Short mmCIF file of C-alpha atoms and ligand atoms in Angstrom, two decimals:
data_model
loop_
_atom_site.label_atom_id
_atom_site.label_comp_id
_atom_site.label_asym_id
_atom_site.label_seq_id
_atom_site.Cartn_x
_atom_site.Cartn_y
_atom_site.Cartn_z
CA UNK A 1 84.78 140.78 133.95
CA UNK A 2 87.12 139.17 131.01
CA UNK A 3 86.49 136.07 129.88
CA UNK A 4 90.52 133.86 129.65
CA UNK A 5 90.38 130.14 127.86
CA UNK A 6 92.69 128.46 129.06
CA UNK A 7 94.30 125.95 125.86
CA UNK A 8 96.02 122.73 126.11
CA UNK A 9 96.66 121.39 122.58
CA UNK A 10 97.81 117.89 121.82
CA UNK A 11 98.83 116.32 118.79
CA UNK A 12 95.02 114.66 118.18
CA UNK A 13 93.13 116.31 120.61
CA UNK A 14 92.37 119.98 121.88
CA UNK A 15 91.08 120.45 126.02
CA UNK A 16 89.69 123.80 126.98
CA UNK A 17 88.05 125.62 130.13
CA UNK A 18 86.43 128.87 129.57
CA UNK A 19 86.78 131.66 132.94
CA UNK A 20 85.29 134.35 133.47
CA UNK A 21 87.75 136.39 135.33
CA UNK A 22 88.97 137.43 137.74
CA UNK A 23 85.91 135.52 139.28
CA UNK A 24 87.39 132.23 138.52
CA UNK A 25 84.20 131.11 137.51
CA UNK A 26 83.92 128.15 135.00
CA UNK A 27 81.91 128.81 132.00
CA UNK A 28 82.71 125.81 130.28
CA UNK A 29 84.99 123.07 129.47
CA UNK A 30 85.38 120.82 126.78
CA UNK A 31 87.47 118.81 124.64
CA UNK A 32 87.58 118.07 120.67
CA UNK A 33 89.20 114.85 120.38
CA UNK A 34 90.43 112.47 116.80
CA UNK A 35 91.44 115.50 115.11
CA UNK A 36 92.56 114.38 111.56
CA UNK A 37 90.32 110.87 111.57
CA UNK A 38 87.22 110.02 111.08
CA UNK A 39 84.27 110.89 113.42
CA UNK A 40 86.30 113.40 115.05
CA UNK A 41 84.55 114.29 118.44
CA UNK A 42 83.54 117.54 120.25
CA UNK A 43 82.25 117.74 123.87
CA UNK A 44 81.48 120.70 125.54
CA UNK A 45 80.05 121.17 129.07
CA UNK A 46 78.67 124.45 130.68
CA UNK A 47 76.17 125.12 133.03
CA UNK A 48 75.27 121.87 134.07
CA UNK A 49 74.65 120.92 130.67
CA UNK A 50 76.02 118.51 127.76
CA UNK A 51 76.66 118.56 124.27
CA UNK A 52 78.47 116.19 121.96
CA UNK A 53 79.43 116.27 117.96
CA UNK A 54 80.77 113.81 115.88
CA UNK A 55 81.75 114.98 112.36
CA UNK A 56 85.13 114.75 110.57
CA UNK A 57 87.70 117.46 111.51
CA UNK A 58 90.72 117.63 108.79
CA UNK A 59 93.01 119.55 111.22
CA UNK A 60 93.45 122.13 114.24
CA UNK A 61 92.71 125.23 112.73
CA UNK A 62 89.26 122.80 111.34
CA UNK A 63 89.08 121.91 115.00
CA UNK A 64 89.56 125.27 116.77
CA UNK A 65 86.85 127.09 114.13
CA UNK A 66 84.37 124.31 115.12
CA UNK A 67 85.15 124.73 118.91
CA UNK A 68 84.80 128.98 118.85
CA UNK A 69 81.58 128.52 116.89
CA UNK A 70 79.65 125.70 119.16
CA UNK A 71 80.83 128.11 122.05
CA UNK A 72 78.45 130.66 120.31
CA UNK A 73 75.93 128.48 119.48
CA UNK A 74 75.79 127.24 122.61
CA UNK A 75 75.05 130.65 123.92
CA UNK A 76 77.90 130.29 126.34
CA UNK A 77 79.93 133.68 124.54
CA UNK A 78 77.72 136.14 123.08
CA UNK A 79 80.42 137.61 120.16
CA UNK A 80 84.33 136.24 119.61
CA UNK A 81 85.37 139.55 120.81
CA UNK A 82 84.54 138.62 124.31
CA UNK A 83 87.50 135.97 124.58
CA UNK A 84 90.12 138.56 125.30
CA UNK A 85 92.83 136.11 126.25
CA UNK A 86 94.22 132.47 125.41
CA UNK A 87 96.34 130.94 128.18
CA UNK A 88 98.43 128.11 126.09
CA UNK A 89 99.98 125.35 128.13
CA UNK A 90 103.63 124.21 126.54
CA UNK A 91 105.31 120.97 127.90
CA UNK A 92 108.65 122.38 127.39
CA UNK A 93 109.75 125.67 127.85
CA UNK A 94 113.54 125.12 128.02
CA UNK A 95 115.74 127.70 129.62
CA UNK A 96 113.76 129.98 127.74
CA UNK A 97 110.40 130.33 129.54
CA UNK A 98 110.90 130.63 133.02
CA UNK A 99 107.96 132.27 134.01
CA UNK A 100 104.31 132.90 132.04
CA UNK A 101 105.10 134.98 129.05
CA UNK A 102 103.37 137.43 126.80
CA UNK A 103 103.00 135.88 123.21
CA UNK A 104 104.95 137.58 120.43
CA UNK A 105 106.33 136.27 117.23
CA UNK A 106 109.55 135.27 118.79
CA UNK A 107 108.05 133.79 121.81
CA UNK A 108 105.64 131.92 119.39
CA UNK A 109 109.04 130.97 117.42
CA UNK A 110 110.87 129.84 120.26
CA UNK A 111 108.19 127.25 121.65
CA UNK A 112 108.09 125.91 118.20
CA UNK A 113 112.10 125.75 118.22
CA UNK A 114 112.29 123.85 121.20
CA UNK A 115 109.88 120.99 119.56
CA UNK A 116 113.15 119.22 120.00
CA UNK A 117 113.09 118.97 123.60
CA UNK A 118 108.81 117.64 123.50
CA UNK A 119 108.75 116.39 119.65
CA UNK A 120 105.52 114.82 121.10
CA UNK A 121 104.26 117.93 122.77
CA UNK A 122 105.45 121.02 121.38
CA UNK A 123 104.58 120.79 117.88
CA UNK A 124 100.93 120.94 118.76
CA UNK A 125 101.14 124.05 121.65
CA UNK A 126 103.09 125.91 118.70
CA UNK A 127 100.51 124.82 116.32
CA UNK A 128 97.95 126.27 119.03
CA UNK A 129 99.58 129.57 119.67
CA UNK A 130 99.62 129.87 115.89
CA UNK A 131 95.79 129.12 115.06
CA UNK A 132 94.22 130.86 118.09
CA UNK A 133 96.24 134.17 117.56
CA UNK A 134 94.83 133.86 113.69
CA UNK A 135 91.96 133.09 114.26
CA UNK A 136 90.83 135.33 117.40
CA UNK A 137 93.36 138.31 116.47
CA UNK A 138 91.93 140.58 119.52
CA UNK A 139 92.72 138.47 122.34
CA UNK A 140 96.07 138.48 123.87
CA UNK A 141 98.01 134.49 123.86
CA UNK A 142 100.33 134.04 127.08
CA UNK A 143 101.96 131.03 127.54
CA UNK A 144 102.95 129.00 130.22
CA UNK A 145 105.13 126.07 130.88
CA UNK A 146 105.15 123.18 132.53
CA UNK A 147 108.87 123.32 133.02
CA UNK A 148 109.25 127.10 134.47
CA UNK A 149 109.08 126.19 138.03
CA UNK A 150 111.83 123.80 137.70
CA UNK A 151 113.94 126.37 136.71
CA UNK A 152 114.84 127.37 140.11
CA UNK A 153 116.40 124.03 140.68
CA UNK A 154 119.81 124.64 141.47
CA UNK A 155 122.60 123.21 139.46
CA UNK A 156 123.99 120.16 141.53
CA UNK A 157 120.11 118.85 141.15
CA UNK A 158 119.72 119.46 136.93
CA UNK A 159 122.69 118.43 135.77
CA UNK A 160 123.43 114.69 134.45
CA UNK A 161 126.81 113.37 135.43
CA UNK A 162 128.23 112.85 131.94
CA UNK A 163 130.23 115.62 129.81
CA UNK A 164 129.79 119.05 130.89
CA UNK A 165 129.83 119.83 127.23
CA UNK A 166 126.86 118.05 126.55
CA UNK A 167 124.76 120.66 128.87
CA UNK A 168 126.73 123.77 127.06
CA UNK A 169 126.00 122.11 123.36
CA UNK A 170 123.14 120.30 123.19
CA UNK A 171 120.88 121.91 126.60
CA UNK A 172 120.98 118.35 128.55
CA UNK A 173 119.54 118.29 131.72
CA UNK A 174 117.07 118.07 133.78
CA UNK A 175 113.68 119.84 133.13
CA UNK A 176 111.32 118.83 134.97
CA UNK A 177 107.47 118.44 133.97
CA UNK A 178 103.68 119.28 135.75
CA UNK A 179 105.71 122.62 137.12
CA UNK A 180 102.13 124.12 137.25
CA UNK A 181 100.78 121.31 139.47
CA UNK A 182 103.54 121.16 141.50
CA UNK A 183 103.43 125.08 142.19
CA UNK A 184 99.95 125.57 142.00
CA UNK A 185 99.34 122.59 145.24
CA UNK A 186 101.98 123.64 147.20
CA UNK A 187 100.40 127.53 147.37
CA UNK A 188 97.30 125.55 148.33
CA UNK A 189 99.28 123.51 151.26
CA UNK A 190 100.99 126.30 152.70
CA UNK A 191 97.12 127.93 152.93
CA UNK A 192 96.25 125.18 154.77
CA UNK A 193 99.26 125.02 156.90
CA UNK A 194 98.76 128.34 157.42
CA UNK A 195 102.55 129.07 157.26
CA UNK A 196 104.02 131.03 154.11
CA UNK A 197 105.02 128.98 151.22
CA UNK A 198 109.04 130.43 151.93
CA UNK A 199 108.85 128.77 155.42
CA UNK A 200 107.86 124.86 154.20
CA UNK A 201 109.29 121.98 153.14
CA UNK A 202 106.77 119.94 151.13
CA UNK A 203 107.27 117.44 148.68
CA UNK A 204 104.21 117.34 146.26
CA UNK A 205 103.29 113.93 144.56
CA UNK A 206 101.83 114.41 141.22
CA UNK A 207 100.93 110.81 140.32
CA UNK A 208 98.47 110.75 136.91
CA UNK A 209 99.13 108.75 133.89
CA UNK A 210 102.25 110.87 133.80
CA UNK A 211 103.58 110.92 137.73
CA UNK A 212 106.15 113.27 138.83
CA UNK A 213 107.80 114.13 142.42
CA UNK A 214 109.38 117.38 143.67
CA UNK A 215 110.62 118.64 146.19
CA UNK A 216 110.47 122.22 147.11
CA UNK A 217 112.22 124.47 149.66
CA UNK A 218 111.96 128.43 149.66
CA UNK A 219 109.24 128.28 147.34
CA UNK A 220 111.00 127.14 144.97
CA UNK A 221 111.58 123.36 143.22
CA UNK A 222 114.74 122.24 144.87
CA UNK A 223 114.50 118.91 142.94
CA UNK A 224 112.12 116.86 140.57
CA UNK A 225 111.77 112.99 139.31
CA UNK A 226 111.07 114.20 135.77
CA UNK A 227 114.11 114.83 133.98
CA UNK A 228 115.44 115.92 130.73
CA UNK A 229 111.95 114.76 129.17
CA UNK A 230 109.00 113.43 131.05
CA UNK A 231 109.78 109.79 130.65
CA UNK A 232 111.93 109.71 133.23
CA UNK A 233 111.48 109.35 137.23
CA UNK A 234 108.59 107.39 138.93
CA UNK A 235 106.85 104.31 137.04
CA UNK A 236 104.02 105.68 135.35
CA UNK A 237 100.56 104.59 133.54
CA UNK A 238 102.32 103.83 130.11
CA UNK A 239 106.05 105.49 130.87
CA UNK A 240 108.77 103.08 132.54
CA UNK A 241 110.73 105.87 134.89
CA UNK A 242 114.24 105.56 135.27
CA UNK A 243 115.96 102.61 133.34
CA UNK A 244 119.77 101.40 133.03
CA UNK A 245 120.06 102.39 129.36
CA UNK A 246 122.96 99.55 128.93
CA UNK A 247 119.68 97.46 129.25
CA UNK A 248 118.35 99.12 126.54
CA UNK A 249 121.39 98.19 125.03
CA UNK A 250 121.67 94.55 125.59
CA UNK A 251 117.90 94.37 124.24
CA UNK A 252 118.59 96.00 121.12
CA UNK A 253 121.88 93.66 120.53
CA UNK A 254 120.14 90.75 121.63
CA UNK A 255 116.49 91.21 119.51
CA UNK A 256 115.15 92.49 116.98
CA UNK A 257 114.68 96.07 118.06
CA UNK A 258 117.16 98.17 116.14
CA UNK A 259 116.03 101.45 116.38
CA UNK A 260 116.47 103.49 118.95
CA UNK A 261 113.19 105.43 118.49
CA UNK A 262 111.37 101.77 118.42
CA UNK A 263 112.63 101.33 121.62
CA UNK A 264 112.16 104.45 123.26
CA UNK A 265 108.72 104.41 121.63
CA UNK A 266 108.27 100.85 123.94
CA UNK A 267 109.09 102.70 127.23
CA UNK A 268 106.81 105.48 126.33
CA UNK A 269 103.97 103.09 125.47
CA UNK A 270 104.34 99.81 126.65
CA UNK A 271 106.19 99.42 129.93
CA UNK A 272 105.00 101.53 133.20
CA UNK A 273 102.07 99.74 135.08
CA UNK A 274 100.96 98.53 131.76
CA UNK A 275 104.06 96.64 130.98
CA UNK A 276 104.37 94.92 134.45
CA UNK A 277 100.86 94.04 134.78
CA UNK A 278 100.10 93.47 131.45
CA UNK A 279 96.29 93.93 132.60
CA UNK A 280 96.37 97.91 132.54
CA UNK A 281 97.60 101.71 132.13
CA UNK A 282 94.51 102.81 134.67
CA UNK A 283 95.41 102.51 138.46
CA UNK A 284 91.75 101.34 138.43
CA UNK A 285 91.38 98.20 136.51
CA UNK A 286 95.37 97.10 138.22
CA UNK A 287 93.97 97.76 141.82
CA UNK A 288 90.81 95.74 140.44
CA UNK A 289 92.64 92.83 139.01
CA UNK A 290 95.59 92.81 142.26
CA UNK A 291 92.76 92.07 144.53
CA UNK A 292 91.47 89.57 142.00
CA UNK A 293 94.49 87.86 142.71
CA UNK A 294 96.37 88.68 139.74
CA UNK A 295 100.07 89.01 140.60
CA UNK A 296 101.71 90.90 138.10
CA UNK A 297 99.04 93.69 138.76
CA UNK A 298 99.68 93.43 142.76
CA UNK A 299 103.45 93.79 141.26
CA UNK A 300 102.78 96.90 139.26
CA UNK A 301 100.78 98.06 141.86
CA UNK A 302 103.74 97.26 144.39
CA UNK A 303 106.73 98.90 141.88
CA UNK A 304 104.71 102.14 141.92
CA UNK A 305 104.22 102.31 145.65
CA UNK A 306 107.71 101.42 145.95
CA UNK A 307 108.76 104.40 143.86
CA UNK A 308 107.07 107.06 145.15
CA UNK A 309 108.17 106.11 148.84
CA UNK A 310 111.68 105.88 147.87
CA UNK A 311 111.46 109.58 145.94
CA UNK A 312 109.94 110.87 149.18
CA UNK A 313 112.48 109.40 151.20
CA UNK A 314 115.15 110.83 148.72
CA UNK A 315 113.82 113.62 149.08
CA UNK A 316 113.59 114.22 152.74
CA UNK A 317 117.29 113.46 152.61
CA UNK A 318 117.80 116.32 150.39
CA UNK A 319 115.44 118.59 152.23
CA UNK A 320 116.80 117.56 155.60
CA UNK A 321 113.45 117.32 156.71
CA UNK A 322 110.04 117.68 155.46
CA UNK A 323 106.62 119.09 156.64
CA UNK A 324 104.44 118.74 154.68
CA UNK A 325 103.44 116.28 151.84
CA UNK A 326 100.86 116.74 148.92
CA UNK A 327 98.89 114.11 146.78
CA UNK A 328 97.50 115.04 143.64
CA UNK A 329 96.12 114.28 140.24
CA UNK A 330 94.00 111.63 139.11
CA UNK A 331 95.43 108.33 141.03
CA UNK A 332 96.92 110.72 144.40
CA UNK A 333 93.11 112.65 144.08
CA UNK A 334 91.42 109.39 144.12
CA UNK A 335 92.96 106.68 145.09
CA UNK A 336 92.49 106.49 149.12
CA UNK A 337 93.79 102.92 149.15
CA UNK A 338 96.97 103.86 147.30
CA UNK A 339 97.32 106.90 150.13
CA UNK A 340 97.10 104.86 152.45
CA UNK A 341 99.47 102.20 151.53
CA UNK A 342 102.09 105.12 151.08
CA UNK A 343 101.06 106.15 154.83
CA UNK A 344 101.50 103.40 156.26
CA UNK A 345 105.04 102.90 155.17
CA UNK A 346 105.80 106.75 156.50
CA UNK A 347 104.18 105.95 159.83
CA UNK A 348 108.32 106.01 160.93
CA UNK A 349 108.00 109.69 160.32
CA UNK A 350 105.23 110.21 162.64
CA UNK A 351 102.45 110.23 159.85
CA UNK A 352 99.26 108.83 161.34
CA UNK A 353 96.22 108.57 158.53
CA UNK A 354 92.92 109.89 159.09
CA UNK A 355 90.83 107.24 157.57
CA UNK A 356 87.66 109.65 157.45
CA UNK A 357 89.33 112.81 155.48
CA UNK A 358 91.06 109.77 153.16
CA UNK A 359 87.94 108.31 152.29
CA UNK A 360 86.44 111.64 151.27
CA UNK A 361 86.53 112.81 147.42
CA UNK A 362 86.91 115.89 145.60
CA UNK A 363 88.05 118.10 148.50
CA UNK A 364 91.34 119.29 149.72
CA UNK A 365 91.51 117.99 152.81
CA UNK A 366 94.24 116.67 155.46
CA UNK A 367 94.49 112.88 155.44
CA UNK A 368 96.94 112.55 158.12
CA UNK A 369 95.66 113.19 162.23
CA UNK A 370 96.23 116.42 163.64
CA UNK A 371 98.99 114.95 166.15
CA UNK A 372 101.10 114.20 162.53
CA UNK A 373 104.26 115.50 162.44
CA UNK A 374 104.81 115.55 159.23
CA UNK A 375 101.39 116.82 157.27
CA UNK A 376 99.79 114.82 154.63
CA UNK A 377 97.36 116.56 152.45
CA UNK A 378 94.93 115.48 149.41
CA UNK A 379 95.13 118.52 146.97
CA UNK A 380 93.06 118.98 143.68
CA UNK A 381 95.30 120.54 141.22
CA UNK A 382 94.32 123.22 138.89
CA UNK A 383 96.58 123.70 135.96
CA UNK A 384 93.87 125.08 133.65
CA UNK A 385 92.93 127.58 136.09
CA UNK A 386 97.09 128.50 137.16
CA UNK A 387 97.20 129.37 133.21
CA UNK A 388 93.92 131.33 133.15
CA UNK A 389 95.46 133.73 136.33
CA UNK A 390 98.42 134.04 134.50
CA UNK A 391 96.83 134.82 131.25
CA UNK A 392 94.33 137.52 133.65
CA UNK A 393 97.34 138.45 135.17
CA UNK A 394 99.16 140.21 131.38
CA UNK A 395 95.45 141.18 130.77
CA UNK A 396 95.58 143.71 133.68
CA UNK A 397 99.46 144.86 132.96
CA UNK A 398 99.71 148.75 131.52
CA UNK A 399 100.61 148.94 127.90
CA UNK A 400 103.76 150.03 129.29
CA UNK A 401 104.31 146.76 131.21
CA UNK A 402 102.99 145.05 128.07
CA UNK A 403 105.92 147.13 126.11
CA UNK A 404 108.66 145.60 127.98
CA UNK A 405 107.25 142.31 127.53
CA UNK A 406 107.96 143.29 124.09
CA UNK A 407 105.07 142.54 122.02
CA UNK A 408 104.33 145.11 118.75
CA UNK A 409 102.28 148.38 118.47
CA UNK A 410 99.56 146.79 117.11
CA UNK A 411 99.05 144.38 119.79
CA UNK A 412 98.89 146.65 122.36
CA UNK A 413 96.18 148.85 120.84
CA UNK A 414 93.96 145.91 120.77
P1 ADP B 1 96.84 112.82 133.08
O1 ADP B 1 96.35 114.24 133.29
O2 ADP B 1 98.29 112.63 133.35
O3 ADP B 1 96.36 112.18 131.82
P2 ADP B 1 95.19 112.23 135.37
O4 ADP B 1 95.80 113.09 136.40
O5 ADP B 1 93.83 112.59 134.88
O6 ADP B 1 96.18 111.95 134.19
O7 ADP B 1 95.13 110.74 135.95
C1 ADP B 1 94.57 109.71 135.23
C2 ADP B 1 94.81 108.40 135.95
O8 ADP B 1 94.32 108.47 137.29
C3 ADP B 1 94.07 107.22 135.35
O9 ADP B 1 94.80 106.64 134.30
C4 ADP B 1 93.95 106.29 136.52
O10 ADP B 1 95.08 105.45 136.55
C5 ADP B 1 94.02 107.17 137.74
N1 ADP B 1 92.75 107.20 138.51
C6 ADP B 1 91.66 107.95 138.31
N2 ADP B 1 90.70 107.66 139.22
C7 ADP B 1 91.21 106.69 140.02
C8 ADP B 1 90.73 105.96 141.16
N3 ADP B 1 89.53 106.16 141.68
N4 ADP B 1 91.55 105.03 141.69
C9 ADP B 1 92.78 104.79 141.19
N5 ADP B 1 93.30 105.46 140.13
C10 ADP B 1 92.52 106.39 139.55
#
């Protein structure tokens, strides 16, 4: 048994789980969190148990020390030599990372290159790749991103319709985002349908803060609400979706916004469910306050219902059919009302809710009644414990394998 931490590095914040493998067992999770302020915070959880820190951490490479030592501490690793691999999650992987790759210095170079496609994300997975591989020097790093699956997207679905020359000059198009979700829950549905993945049509909802649809025939992603960065699609928590940019333009000739980063800063941050209800970025406290009465959140909450129907409806157009459709994440894991508002207004396909397996939590379960035609399934994604597999996965490759992946000498003596 190997024990794989699987890394998601932020720009202020650090999230880890700890596997032993192949088990899949969780040995621990945890988060450090304010990296760079004051009262920086650590949590770690294993075995049932708790334990928090607050002390000033300068930086990553402050916060990643801190984080391998409280692991030992903690008695949950005995030496650092037993972490073996680091599985590092990258929001964009371009055209360049199409599947989970072994970590070399170009690979390392390249997800720091294409910081220009995430400048919110990337910087911080690069920063990652680079600390963890210093500072743990006998474990191997893989990374994976959350853009690989998308990659099978044919062309008519990725590209934009403006100059060709835009896509051949400057990489424009559509990427994608959560590609690990999206994968990882429709494996999961086709177990339950009992029918290989190849054979389905499913469309997998993957509404968080961040939401994203896709649709996905032959395995693969045939199409996805994300596009060229992840502020595009489906309202979201914080994000506004898609938006006429001549809006964008008429608000910026007609205010004082001049700056084009200003304003795409605004529909990063400020519109979304927050923006429309003004009460909210949590599905929570906007359910809450609609029932309260409070129209703008019964709005919000309306706009976002409205979205994802229309995606799915899209996207049954483009499937010519669908069997099978997935909720997950933290508002499609948890939120039976919001399931069953989207149920309701698919009952013209034949969905028929099972209000018992709806109200349930924390299982993946079907929600719709077994006369359905079209299946409807609640599905807890996994990304940290896709990455660890993947990361397993290199571990158990031959040196020879390892070769081709072309990583040096030295790294495959360790
Ligand atoms: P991300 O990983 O994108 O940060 P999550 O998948 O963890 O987000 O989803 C977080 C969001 O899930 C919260 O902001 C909240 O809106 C929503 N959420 C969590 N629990 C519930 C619930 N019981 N009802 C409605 N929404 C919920």
């Amino acid at each position: 048994m190997v024990k794989v931490l699987s890394v998601n590095s932020g720009s202020s914040s650090i999230k880890f789980k700890l596997f032993d493998m192949p088990a899949e067992q969780v040995l621990a999770s945890g988060m450090i969190e304010r990296i760079g302020l004051k009262k920086s915070v650590t949590t770690i959880k294993w075995d049932g148990q708790k334990f928090k820190d607050i002390r000033d951490i300068k930086d990553h490479e402050d916060a990643i020390g801190i984080m391998l030592v409280f692991l030992k501490k903690l008695e949950i690793i005995k030496d650092f030599s037993e972490l073996q691999g680091v599985g590092h999650r990258v929001v964009a992987g371009g055209e360049y990372i199409k599947a989970p790759m072994l970590v070399n210095d170009e690979v390392a170079e390249k997800v720091r290159e294409l910081s220009k496609l995430a400048p919110l994300h990337n910087p911080a997975a690069a920063l990652g790749i680079r600390l963890f591989r210093k500072l743990l020097p006998n474990a191997i790093s893989v990374v994976v991103a959350d853009t690989a699956f998308h990659q099978g997207m044919p062309a008519k679905n990725y590209l934009y319709s403006v100059p060709y020359e835009w896509y051949e000059k400057y990489s424009i198009r559509r990427y994608g985002a959560h590609g690990t979700s999206h994968e990882y829950v429709a494996k999961e549905a086709a177990k339950m349908m009992q029918k290989p993945l190849a054979d389905l049509k499913l469309i997998t909802c993957h509404l968080g803060a961040g939401a994203s649809i896709t649709a996905i025939k032959d395995g693969k992603s045939f199409d996805t609400s994300m596009g060229f960065t992840p502020l595009a699609g489906l309202t979201m928590a914080k994000r506004s979706g898609d938006v006429d940019p001549s809006a964008l333009q008429y608000v910026m000739n007609n205010s004082d916004i001049k700056d084009i980063n200003e304003m795409i800063d605004i529909l990063n941050n400020k519109s979304g469910l927050l923006g429309i209800s003004g009460v909210s970025e949590d599905m929570r406290d906007v359910e809450k306050a609609a029932e309260e009465g409070n129209k703008r959140a019964q709005l919000a909450f309306d706009i976002f219902e409205k979205n994802v129907i229309k995606y799915i409806g899209q996207y049954i157009a483009e499937l010519q059919g669908v069997d099978g459709i997935v909720f997950t994440a933290g508002i499609g894991e948890n939120s039976w009302s919001f399931r069953s508002k989207v149920m309701k207004d698919l009952a013209y396909l034949g969905i028929k809710e099972d209000r018992d397996n709806n109200d349930t939590f924390g299982k993946n379960v079907f929600i719709s009644t077994p006369d359905s035609k079209v299946k409807v399934m609640r599905i807890m994604t996994n990304e940290e414990l896709v990455i660890a597999r993947d990361t397993y996965d290199f571990m158990e490759k031959s040196p020879a394998e390892k070769a081709s992946a072309n990583v040096t000498k030295e790294q495959i003596s360790r």
